[in-house]
Amino acid sequence: MPHGLSPWQMPQGGIDAGETPIQAALRELYEETGTDKAELLAESQQWLCYDLPDTARAGWRRHFRGQRQKWFAMRFIGIDIDIDLNRHKAEFDRWKWVDAAELPGIVVDFKRPVYEALLDEFRDLLIG
């Protein structure tokens, strides 16, 4: 990342007790973007994992080593004004649309393999 820019990521988060992965994805989407205007296109076949490097773990609980994630491809069916990062406790200070091909170059290094795997798996959805 160029100096002064924060890494970018897609909405993500944990699964609460009693939730299915898709329920958690929709809840997290709403909590992080302020909108639920999306339709499900696909679910990743595998759970994807990454480990946090020690430098990234410094601010986290020391026992937190990484994440195992289930990803969903969704199509936004709203308009940009539907996105409201302050509808809930804000986790992000800004948002932007990016081309899928840009993702590996703008995420933190340790998440890059997950994003590359997602692009490969969802390739057919991204064409056209």
Short mmCIF file of N, CA, C and O in Angstrom, two decimals:
data_model
loop_
_atom_site.label_atom_id
_atom_site.label_comp_id
_atom_site.label_asym_id
_atom_site.label_seq_id
_atom_site.Cartn_x
_atom_site.Cartn_y
_atom_site.Cartn_z
N MET A 1 0.84 -1.18 0.00
CA MET A 1 0.00 0.00 0.00
C MET A 1 0.88 1.24 0.00
O MET A 1 1.85 1.29 0.72
N PRO A 2 0.49 2.24 -0.75
CA PRO A 2 1.20 3.51 -0.67
C PRO A 2 1.10 4.08 0.73
O PRO A 2 0.13 3.87 1.44
N HIS A 3 2.12 4.83 1.13
CA HIS A 3 2.16 5.42 2.47
C HIS A 3 0.89 6.25 2.72
O HIS A 3 0.47 7.02 1.88
N GLY A 4 0.29 6.05 3.90
CA GLY A 4 -0.86 6.85 4.29
C GLY A 4 -2.21 6.24 3.91
O GLY A 4 -3.23 6.74 4.33
N LEU A 5 -2.22 5.19 3.12
CA LEU A 5 -3.49 4.56 2.75
C LEU A 5 -3.71 3.32 3.59
O LEU A 5 -2.80 2.54 3.83
N SER A 6 -4.95 3.11 4.02
CA SER A 6 -5.28 1.93 4.80
C SER A 6 -5.62 0.79 3.85
O SER A 6 -6.16 1.01 2.78
N PRO A 7 -5.32 -0.44 4.26
CA PRO A 7 -5.74 -1.58 3.44
C PRO A 7 -7.25 -1.63 3.33
O PRO A 7 -7.97 -1.18 4.21
N TRP A 8 -7.72 -2.19 2.25
CA TRP A 8 -9.14 -2.28 1.96
C TRP A 8 -9.58 -3.70 2.20
O TRP A 8 -8.80 -4.65 2.04
N GLN A 9 -10.83 -3.91 2.56
CA GLN A 9 -11.37 -5.26 2.67
C GLN A 9 -12.87 -5.24 2.43
O GLN A 9 -13.52 -4.21 2.58
N MET A 10 -13.39 -6.39 2.06
CA MET A 10 -14.83 -6.54 1.90
C MET A 10 -15.44 -6.75 3.28
O MET A 10 -14.75 -7.16 4.21
N PRO A 11 -16.75 -6.47 3.43
CA PRO A 11 -17.40 -6.72 4.72
C PRO A 11 -17.19 -8.17 5.15
O PRO A 11 -17.26 -9.09 4.33
N GLN A 12 -16.92 -8.35 6.43
CA GLN A 12 -16.71 -9.69 6.97
C GLN A 12 -16.92 -9.65 8.46
O GLN A 12 -16.95 -8.57 9.05
N GLY A 13 -17.07 -10.82 9.07
CA GLY A 13 -17.23 -10.86 10.51
C GLY A 13 -17.55 -12.24 11.01
O GLY A 13 -17.61 -13.19 10.23
N GLY A 14 -17.77 -12.35 12.29
CA GLY A 14 -17.98 -13.64 12.92
C GLY A 14 -19.41 -14.13 12.83
O GLY A 14 -20.33 -13.38 12.52
N ILE A 15 -19.57 -15.40 13.13
CA ILE A 15 -20.88 -16.05 13.15
C ILE A 15 -21.33 -16.13 14.60
O ILE A 15 -20.63 -16.69 15.45
N ASP A 16 -22.48 -15.55 14.90
CA ASP A 16 -23.03 -15.60 16.25
C ASP A 16 -23.68 -16.96 16.52
O ASP A 16 -24.06 -17.68 15.57
N ALA A 17 -23.83 -17.30 17.78
CA ALA A 17 -24.46 -18.56 18.17
C ALA A 17 -25.85 -18.64 17.54
O ALA A 17 -26.62 -17.68 17.57
N GLY A 18 -26.14 -19.78 16.93
CA GLY A 18 -27.45 -20.01 16.32
C GLY A 18 -27.58 -19.51 14.89
O GLY A 18 -28.61 -19.74 14.27
N GLU A 19 -26.58 -18.81 14.38
CA GLU A 19 -26.64 -18.30 13.01
C GLU A 19 -26.05 -19.29 12.03
O GLU A 19 -25.10 -20.00 12.35
N THR A 20 -26.59 -19.29 10.83
CA THR A 20 -25.95 -20.01 9.74
C THR A 20 -24.92 -19.05 9.12
O THR A 20 -25.00 -17.83 9.33
N PRO A 21 -23.99 -19.56 8.34
CA PRO A 21 -23.03 -18.66 7.69
C PRO A 21 -23.70 -17.58 6.83
O PRO A 21 -23.28 -16.42 6.87
N ILE A 22 -24.74 -17.90 6.07
CA ILE A 22 -25.38 -16.89 5.23
C ILE A 22 -26.11 -15.85 6.10
O ILE A 22 -26.10 -14.66 5.79
N GLN A 23 -26.73 -16.27 7.19
CA GLN A 23 -27.37 -15.31 8.09
C GLN A 23 -26.32 -14.34 8.66
O GLN A 23 -26.56 -13.14 8.75
N ALA A 24 -25.17 -14.88 9.03
CA ALA A 24 -24.10 -14.04 9.56
C ALA A 24 -23.60 -13.08 8.49
O ALA A 24 -23.35 -11.90 8.77
N ALA A 25 -23.46 -13.55 7.26
CA ALA A 25 -22.98 -12.69 6.17
C ALA A 25 -23.93 -11.53 5.94
O ALA A 25 -23.50 -10.38 5.78
N LEU A 26 -25.22 -11.81 5.93
CA LEU A 26 -26.21 -10.75 5.72
C LEU A 26 -26.24 -9.77 6.89
O LEU A 26 -26.35 -8.56 6.70
N ARG A 27 -26.12 -10.29 8.11
CA ARG A 27 -26.08 -9.41 9.29
C ARG A 27 -24.85 -8.52 9.24
O ARG A 27 -24.93 -7.31 9.45
N GLU A 28 -23.69 -9.12 8.97
CA GLU A 28 -22.45 -8.33 8.91
C GLU A 28 -22.51 -7.30 7.78
O GLU A 28 -22.03 -6.18 7.96
N LEU A 29 -23.06 -7.67 6.66
CA LEU A 29 -23.20 -6.72 5.56
C LEU A 29 -24.00 -5.51 6.03
O LEU A 29 -23.61 -4.36 5.81
N TYR A 30 -25.11 -5.76 6.71
CA TYR A 30 -25.96 -4.66 7.20
C TYR A 30 -25.23 -3.83 8.27
O TYR A 30 -25.25 -2.60 8.24
N GLU A 31 -24.56 -4.52 9.20
CA GLU A 31 -23.87 -3.79 10.27
C GLU A 31 -22.73 -2.94 9.73
O GLU A 31 -22.49 -1.84 10.23
N GLU A 32 -22.02 -3.41 8.73
CA GLU A 32 -20.84 -2.71 8.25
C GLU A 32 -21.12 -1.71 7.14
O GLU A 32 -20.36 -0.76 6.97
N THR A 33 -22.20 -1.91 6.39
CA THR A 33 -22.49 -1.00 5.28
C THR A 33 -23.78 -0.22 5.47
O THR A 33 -24.05 0.72 4.73
N GLY A 34 -24.60 -0.62 6.45
CA GLY A 34 -25.86 0.06 6.69
C GLY A 34 -26.96 -0.31 5.72
O GLY A 34 -28.02 0.30 5.71
N THR A 35 -26.74 -1.32 4.90
CA THR A 35 -27.77 -1.74 3.95
C THR A 35 -27.77 -3.26 3.82
O THR A 35 -26.75 -3.92 4.00
N ASP A 36 -28.95 -3.79 3.53
CA ASP A 36 -29.09 -5.22 3.26
C ASP A 36 -29.58 -5.44 1.83
O ASP A 36 -30.09 -6.50 1.50
N LYS A 37 -29.41 -4.45 1.00
CA LYS A 37 -29.89 -4.52 -0.38
C LYS A 37 -28.90 -5.29 -1.24
O LYS A 37 -28.12 -4.71 -1.99
N ALA A 38 -28.97 -6.59 -1.11
CA ALA A 38 -28.08 -7.47 -1.86
C ALA A 38 -28.79 -8.79 -2.11
O ALA A 38 -29.62 -9.22 -1.31
N GLU A 39 -28.45 -9.40 -3.23
CA GLU A 39 -28.99 -10.73 -3.51
C GLU A 39 -27.84 -11.72 -3.59
O GLU A 39 -26.77 -11.41 -4.11
N LEU A 40 -28.07 -12.90 -3.05
CA LEU A 40 -27.05 -13.94 -3.01
C LEU A 40 -26.84 -14.52 -4.40
O LEU A 40 -27.81 -14.89 -5.07
N LEU A 41 -25.58 -14.59 -4.82
CA LEU A 41 -25.23 -15.20 -6.10
C LEU A 41 -24.57 -16.56 -5.94
O LEU A 41 -24.84 -17.47 -6.70
N ALA A 42 -23.68 -16.68 -4.94
CA ALA A 42 -22.94 -17.93 -4.77
C ALA A 42 -22.31 -17.98 -3.38
O ALA A 42 -22.14 -16.95 -2.72
N GLU A 43 -21.98 -19.19 -2.96
CA GLU A 43 -21.29 -19.44 -1.70
C GLU A 43 -19.98 -20.15 -2.01
O GLU A 43 -19.95 -21.04 -2.87
N SER A 44 -18.92 -19.77 -1.33
CA SER A 44 -17.64 -20.44 -1.57
C SER A 44 -17.77 -21.92 -1.20
O SER A 44 -18.43 -22.27 -0.23
N GLN A 45 -17.14 -22.76 -1.99
CA GLN A 45 -17.22 -24.21 -1.75
C GLN A 45 -16.46 -24.60 -0.50
O GLN A 45 -16.86 -25.50 0.22
N GLN A 46 -15.35 -23.92 -0.25
CA GLN A 46 -14.48 -24.25 0.88
C GLN A 46 -14.48 -23.12 1.90
O GLN A 46 -14.80 -21.98 1.58
N TRP A 47 -14.10 -23.46 3.12
CA TRP A 47 -13.79 -22.45 4.12
C TRP A 47 -12.36 -22.03 3.83
O TRP A 47 -11.48 -22.87 3.61
N LEU A 48 -12.11 -20.73 3.80
CA LEU A 48 -10.79 -20.20 3.50
C LEU A 48 -10.16 -19.67 4.78
O LEU A 48 -10.84 -19.05 5.61
N CYS A 49 -8.87 -19.90 4.94
CA CYS A 49 -8.19 -19.55 6.19
C CYS A 49 -6.99 -18.65 5.95
O CYS A 49 -6.36 -18.71 4.89
N TYR A 50 -6.70 -17.85 6.97
CA TYR A 50 -5.45 -17.10 6.98
C TYR A 50 -4.97 -16.98 8.42
O TYR A 50 -5.76 -17.03 9.36
N ASP A 51 -3.67 -16.85 8.59
CA ASP A 51 -3.06 -16.61 9.89
C ASP A 51 -2.66 -15.16 9.99
O ASP A 51 -2.19 -14.57 9.01
N LEU A 52 -2.86 -14.59 11.16
CA LEU A 52 -2.42 -13.22 11.40
C LEU A 52 -0.93 -13.23 11.71
O LEU A 52 -0.48 -14.00 12.55
N PRO A 53 -0.16 -12.37 11.07
CA PRO A 53 1.26 -12.26 11.44
C PRO A 53 1.36 -11.64 12.84
O PRO A 53 0.44 -10.95 13.30
N ASP A 54 2.47 -11.89 13.52
CA ASP A 54 2.65 -11.36 14.87
C ASP A 54 2.45 -9.85 14.94
O ASP A 54 1.88 -9.35 15.90
N THR A 55 2.89 -9.13 13.93
CA THR A 55 2.75 -7.67 13.95
C THR A 55 1.28 -7.26 13.94
O THR A 55 0.91 -6.26 14.55
N ALA A 56 0.43 -8.03 13.27
CA ALA A 56 -1.01 -7.71 13.23
C ALA A 56 -1.72 -8.16 14.50
O ALA A 56 -2.76 -7.63 14.84
N ARG A 57 -1.15 -9.11 15.20
CA ARG A 57 -1.78 -9.64 16.41
C ARG A 57 -1.56 -8.75 17.63
O ARG A 57 -2.23 -8.90 18.64
N ALA A 58 -0.65 -7.79 17.53
CA ALA A 58 -0.29 -6.97 18.69
C ALA A 58 -1.49 -6.30 19.33
O ALA A 58 -1.59 -6.23 20.54
N GLY A 59 -2.43 -5.79 18.53
CA GLY A 59 -3.60 -5.11 19.07
C GLY A 59 -4.75 -6.04 19.40
O GLY A 59 -5.75 -5.61 19.94
N TRP A 60 -4.64 -7.30 19.06
CA TRP A 60 -5.71 -8.27 19.28
C TRP A 60 -5.42 -9.08 20.53
O TRP A 60 -4.32 -9.09 21.05
N ARG A 61 -6.41 -9.82 20.95
CA ARG A 61 -6.16 -10.78 22.03
C ARG A 61 -5.07 -11.72 21.55
O ARG A 61 -5.08 -12.17 20.41
N ARG A 62 -4.13 -12.01 22.39
CA ARG A 62 -2.96 -12.80 21.98
C ARG A 62 -3.34 -14.21 21.50
O ARG A 62 -2.61 -14.79 20.71
N HIS A 63 -4.45 -14.76 21.95
CA HIS A 63 -4.81 -16.12 21.52
C HIS A 63 -5.45 -16.15 20.13
O HIS A 63 -5.67 -17.20 19.57
N PHE A 64 -5.76 -14.99 19.58
CA PHE A 64 -6.38 -14.92 18.25
C PHE A 64 -5.29 -15.05 17.21
O PHE A 64 -4.41 -14.21 17.10
N ARG A 65 -5.31 -16.14 16.43
CA ARG A 65 -4.23 -16.42 15.50
C ARG A 65 -4.58 -16.18 14.04
O ARG A 65 -3.71 -16.09 13.20
N GLY A 66 -5.86 -16.15 13.71
CA GLY A 66 -6.27 -15.97 12.33
C GLY A 66 -7.76 -16.19 12.20
O GLY A 66 -8.48 -16.12 13.19
N GLN A 67 -8.19 -16.46 10.99
CA GLN A 67 -9.61 -16.70 10.77
C GLN A 67 -9.82 -17.81 9.75
O GLN A 67 -9.01 -18.03 8.86
N ARG A 68 -10.95 -18.48 9.92
CA ARG A 68 -11.47 -19.45 8.97
C ARG A 68 -12.77 -18.84 8.48
O ARG A 68 -13.65 -18.52 9.29
N GLN A 69 -12.88 -18.64 7.17
CA GLN A 69 -14.00 -17.86 6.64
C GLN A 69 -14.77 -18.61 5.55
O GLN A 69 -14.19 -19.30 4.73
N LYS A 70 -16.06 -18.37 5.54
CA LYS A 70 -16.96 -18.79 4.47
C LYS A 70 -17.36 -17.52 3.76
O LYS A 70 -17.78 -16.55 4.39
N TRP A 71 -17.23 -17.48 2.44
CA TRP A 71 -17.49 -16.26 1.68
C TRP A 71 -18.71 -16.44 0.78
O TRP A 71 -19.02 -17.55 0.33
N PHE A 72 -19.38 -15.32 0.52
CA PHE A 72 -20.56 -15.30 -0.33
C PHE A 72 -20.40 -14.19 -1.37
O PHE A 72 -19.97 -13.09 -1.03
N ALA A 73 -20.76 -14.50 -2.60
CA ALA A 73 -20.80 -13.48 -3.65
C ALA A 73 -22.22 -12.93 -3.66
O ALA A 73 -23.19 -13.69 -3.70
N MET A 74 -22.33 -11.61 -3.61
CA MET A 74 -23.64 -10.96 -3.61
C MET A 74 -23.64 -9.82 -4.63
O MET A 74 -22.60 -9.24 -4.91
N ARG A 75 -24.81 -9.55 -5.15
CA ARG A 75 -24.99 -8.42 -6.08
C ARG A 75 -25.72 -7.32 -5.31
O ARG A 75 -26.77 -7.56 -4.71
N PHE A 76 -25.15 -6.12 -5.33
CA PHE A 76 -25.79 -4.97 -4.69
C PHE A 76 -26.97 -4.55 -5.55
O PHE A 76 -26.83 -4.32 -6.75
N ILE A 77 -28.15 -4.45 -4.96
CA ILE A 77 -29.36 -4.11 -5.72
C ILE A 77 -29.94 -2.76 -5.28
O ILE A 77 -31.06 -2.42 -5.64
N GLY A 78 -29.15 -2.02 -4.53
CA GLY A 78 -29.58 -0.69 -4.10
C GLY A 78 -28.91 0.38 -4.93
O GLY A 78 -28.45 0.13 -6.05
N ILE A 79 -28.87 1.58 -4.35
CA ILE A 79 -28.13 2.68 -4.95
C ILE A 79 -27.12 3.16 -3.92
O ILE A 79 -27.26 2.88 -2.72
N ASP A 80 -26.10 3.86 -4.38
CA ASP A 80 -25.00 4.23 -3.49
C ASP A 80 -25.46 4.92 -2.21
O ASP A 80 -24.89 4.69 -1.14
N ILE A 81 -26.50 5.73 -2.27
CA ILE A 81 -26.95 6.44 -1.08
C ILE A 81 -27.51 5.49 -0.01
O ILE A 81 -27.61 5.86 1.16
N ASP A 82 -27.83 4.25 -0.38
CA ASP A 82 -28.29 3.26 0.60
C ASP A 82 -27.17 2.85 1.55
O ASP A 82 -27.44 2.35 2.64
N ILE A 83 -25.94 3.03 1.14
CA ILE A 83 -24.80 2.66 1.98
C ILE A 83 -24.58 3.76 3.01
O ILE A 83 -24.39 4.92 2.66
N ASP A 84 -24.63 3.38 4.28
CA ASP A 84 -24.50 4.33 5.39
C ASP A 84 -23.61 3.70 6.46
O ASP A 84 -24.08 2.91 7.28
N LEU A 85 -22.34 4.03 6.44
CA LEU A 85 -21.38 3.44 7.38
C LEU A 85 -21.65 3.81 8.83
O LEU A 85 -21.13 3.17 9.73
N ASN A 86 -22.48 4.82 9.07
CA ASN A 86 -22.76 5.27 10.43
C ASN A 86 -24.11 4.77 10.96
O ASN A 86 -24.53 5.19 12.04
N ARG A 87 -24.78 3.90 10.23
CA ARG A 87 -26.07 3.38 10.69
C ARG A 87 -25.90 2.58 11.98
O ARG A 87 -26.78 2.53 12.82
N HIS A 88 -24.76 1.93 12.12
CA HIS A 88 -24.41 1.17 13.33
C HIS A 88 -23.09 1.75 13.83
O HIS A 88 -22.59 2.72 13.28
N LYS A 89 -22.53 1.14 14.84
CA LYS A 89 -21.21 1.56 15.29
C LYS A 89 -20.26 1.41 14.10
O LYS A 89 -20.03 0.30 13.60
N ALA A 90 -19.73 2.51 13.64
CA ALA A 90 -18.92 2.51 12.42
C ALA A 90 -17.64 1.69 12.61
O ALA A 90 -16.90 1.88 13.57
N GLU A 91 -17.42 0.76 11.69
CA GLU A 91 -16.19 -0.02 11.67
C GLU A 91 -15.24 0.49 10.60
O GLU A 91 -14.06 0.16 10.60
N PHE A 92 -15.78 1.28 9.68
CA PHE A 92 -14.98 1.82 8.58
C PHE A 92 -15.25 3.31 8.47
O PHE A 92 -16.32 3.79 8.82
N ASP A 93 -14.27 4.04 7.95
CA ASP A 93 -14.47 5.48 7.80
C ASP A 93 -14.75 5.89 6.36
O ASP A 93 -15.07 7.04 6.09
N ARG A 94 -14.65 4.95 5.43
CA ARG A 94 -14.98 5.24 4.04
C ARG A 94 -15.19 3.93 3.29
O ARG A 94 -14.81 2.87 3.75
N TRP A 95 -15.79 4.05 2.10
CA TRP A 95 -16.01 2.88 1.25
C TRP A 95 -15.80 3.31 -0.19
O TRP A 95 -15.79 4.50 -0.50
N LYS A 96 -15.61 2.31 -1.05
CA LYS A 96 -15.50 2.57 -2.49
C LYS A 96 -15.77 1.28 -3.24
O LYS A 96 -15.59 0.18 -2.72
N TRP A 97 -16.23 1.43 -4.47
CA TRP A 97 -16.37 0.30 -5.37
C TRP A 97 -15.01 0.10 -6.05
O TRP A 97 -14.35 1.07 -6.41
N VAL A 98 -14.60 -1.16 -6.20
CA VAL A 98 -13.36 -1.45 -6.91
C VAL A 98 -13.60 -2.62 -7.87
O VAL A 98 -14.49 -3.45 -7.64
N ASP A 99 -12.84 -2.65 -8.93
CA ASP A 99 -12.88 -3.81 -9.83
C ASP A 99 -12.31 -5.01 -9.10
O ASP A 99 -11.32 -4.89 -8.36
N ALA A 100 -12.91 -6.16 -9.30
CA ALA A 100 -12.46 -7.37 -8.62
C ALA A 100 -10.98 -7.64 -8.85
O ALA A 100 -10.27 -8.07 -7.93
N ALA A 101 -10.49 -7.37 -10.03
CA ALA A 101 -9.08 -7.63 -10.34
C ALA A 101 -8.13 -6.81 -9.47
O ALA A 101 -6.97 -7.19 -9.29
N GLU A 102 -8.60 -5.70 -8.90
CA GLU A 102 -7.77 -4.86 -8.05
C GLU A 102 -7.60 -5.42 -6.64
O GLU A 102 -6.68 -5.02 -5.92
N LEU A 103 -8.48 -6.29 -6.21
CA LEU A 103 -8.51 -6.74 -4.82
C LEU A 103 -7.17 -7.24 -4.28
O LEU A 103 -6.74 -6.80 -3.21
N PRO A 104 -6.48 -8.17 -4.96
CA PRO A 104 -5.24 -8.67 -4.38
C PRO A 104 -4.19 -7.57 -4.14
O PRO A 104 -3.37 -7.69 -3.23
N GLY A 105 -4.24 -6.51 -4.90
CA GLY A 105 -3.26 -5.44 -4.75
C GLY A 105 -3.58 -4.43 -3.66
O GLY A 105 -2.73 -3.61 -3.32
N ILE A 106 -4.78 -4.47 -3.09
CA ILE A 106 -5.15 -3.45 -2.11
C ILE A 106 -5.47 -4.01 -0.73
O ILE A 106 -5.74 -3.24 0.19
N VAL A 107 -5.43 -5.33 -0.57
CA VAL A 107 -5.66 -5.92 0.75
C VAL A 107 -4.31 -6.13 1.44
O VAL A 107 -3.26 -6.15 0.79
N VAL A 108 -4.35 -6.31 2.76
CA VAL A 108 -3.12 -6.60 3.48
C VAL A 108 -2.52 -7.91 2.96
O VAL A 108 -3.26 -8.81 2.54
N ASP A 109 -1.22 -8.00 3.00
CA ASP A 109 -0.51 -9.15 2.42
C ASP A 109 -1.01 -10.50 2.92
O ASP A 109 -1.17 -11.43 2.14
N PHE A 110 -1.27 -10.61 4.23
CA PHE A 110 -1.64 -11.92 4.77
C PHE A 110 -3.03 -12.38 4.35
O PHE A 110 -3.36 -13.55 4.48
N LYS A 111 -3.88 -11.48 3.83
CA LYS A 111 -5.20 -11.87 3.33
C LYS A 111 -5.20 -12.10 1.82
O LYS A 111 -6.18 -12.59 1.27
N ARG A 112 -4.13 -11.75 1.14
CA ARG A 112 -4.08 -11.83 -0.32
C ARG A 112 -4.43 -13.23 -0.85
O ARG A 112 -5.23 -13.34 -1.79
N PRO A 113 -3.90 -14.33 -0.29
CA PRO A 113 -4.27 -15.66 -0.82
C PRO A 113 -5.77 -15.95 -0.75
O PRO A 113 -6.31 -16.60 -1.64
N VAL A 114 -6.44 -15.46 0.28
CA VAL A 114 -7.89 -15.67 0.40
C VAL A 114 -8.60 -14.94 -0.74
O VAL A 114 -9.48 -15.49 -1.41
N TYR A 115 -8.24 -13.69 -0.97
CA TYR A 115 -8.88 -12.91 -2.03
C TYR A 115 -8.57 -13.49 -3.41
O TYR A 115 -9.44 -13.53 -4.28
N GLU A 116 -7.36 -13.99 -3.61
CA GLU A 116 -7.03 -14.62 -4.89
C GLU A 116 -7.85 -15.89 -5.10
O GLU A 116 -8.33 -16.16 -6.20
N ALA A 117 -8.03 -16.68 -4.03
CA ALA A 117 -8.84 -17.89 -4.13
C ALA A 117 -10.30 -17.54 -4.44
O ALA A 117 -10.95 -18.22 -5.24
N LEU A 118 -10.81 -16.49 -3.83
CA LEU A 118 -12.18 -16.06 -4.10
C LEU A 118 -12.35 -15.62 -5.54
O LEU A 118 -13.33 -15.97 -6.20
N LEU A 119 -11.41 -14.84 -6.04
CA LEU A 119 -11.49 -14.39 -7.43
C LEU A 119 -11.48 -15.57 -8.38
O LEU A 119 -12.21 -15.59 -9.37
N ASP A 120 -10.66 -16.57 -8.07
CA ASP A 120 -10.61 -17.76 -8.91
C ASP A 120 -11.94 -18.52 -8.86
O ASP A 120 -12.49 -18.89 -9.89
N GLU A 121 -12.46 -18.72 -7.67
CA GLU A 121 -13.70 -19.49 -7.53
C GLU A 121 -14.90 -18.77 -8.13
O GLU A 121 -15.77 -19.38 -8.73
N PHE A 122 -14.98 -17.45 -7.96
CA PHE A 122 -16.13 -16.68 -8.44
C PHE A 122 -15.90 -16.05 -9.81
O PHE A 122 -16.66 -15.19 -10.23
N ARG A 123 -14.86 -16.48 -10.49
CA ARG A 123 -14.48 -15.90 -11.79
C ARG A 123 -15.65 -15.78 -12.75
O ARG A 123 -15.86 -14.76 -13.38
N ASP A 124 -16.46 -16.84 -12.89
CA ASP A 124 -17.57 -16.82 -13.85
C ASP A 124 -18.63 -15.77 -13.50
O ASP A 124 -19.31 -15.26 -14.38
N LEU A 125 -18.75 -15.43 -12.22
CA LEU A 125 -19.70 -14.40 -11.82
C LEU A 125 -19.21 -13.00 -12.15
O LEU A 125 -20.01 -12.07 -12.27
N LEU A 126 -17.90 -12.85 -12.26
CA LEU A 126 -17.29 -11.54 -12.45
C LEU A 126 -17.14 -11.16 -13.91
O LEU A 126 -16.85 -10.01 -14.23
N ILE A 127 -17.33 -12.11 -14.80
CA ILE A 127 -17.19 -11.85 -16.24
C ILE A 127 -18.54 -11.39 -16.78
O ILE A 127 -19.55 -12.04 -16.58
N GLY A 128 -18.51 -10.28 -17.48
CA GLY A 128 -19.72 -9.82 -18.14
C GLY A 128 -20.46 -8.86 -17.40
O GLY A 128 -20.87 -8.15 -16.81
#
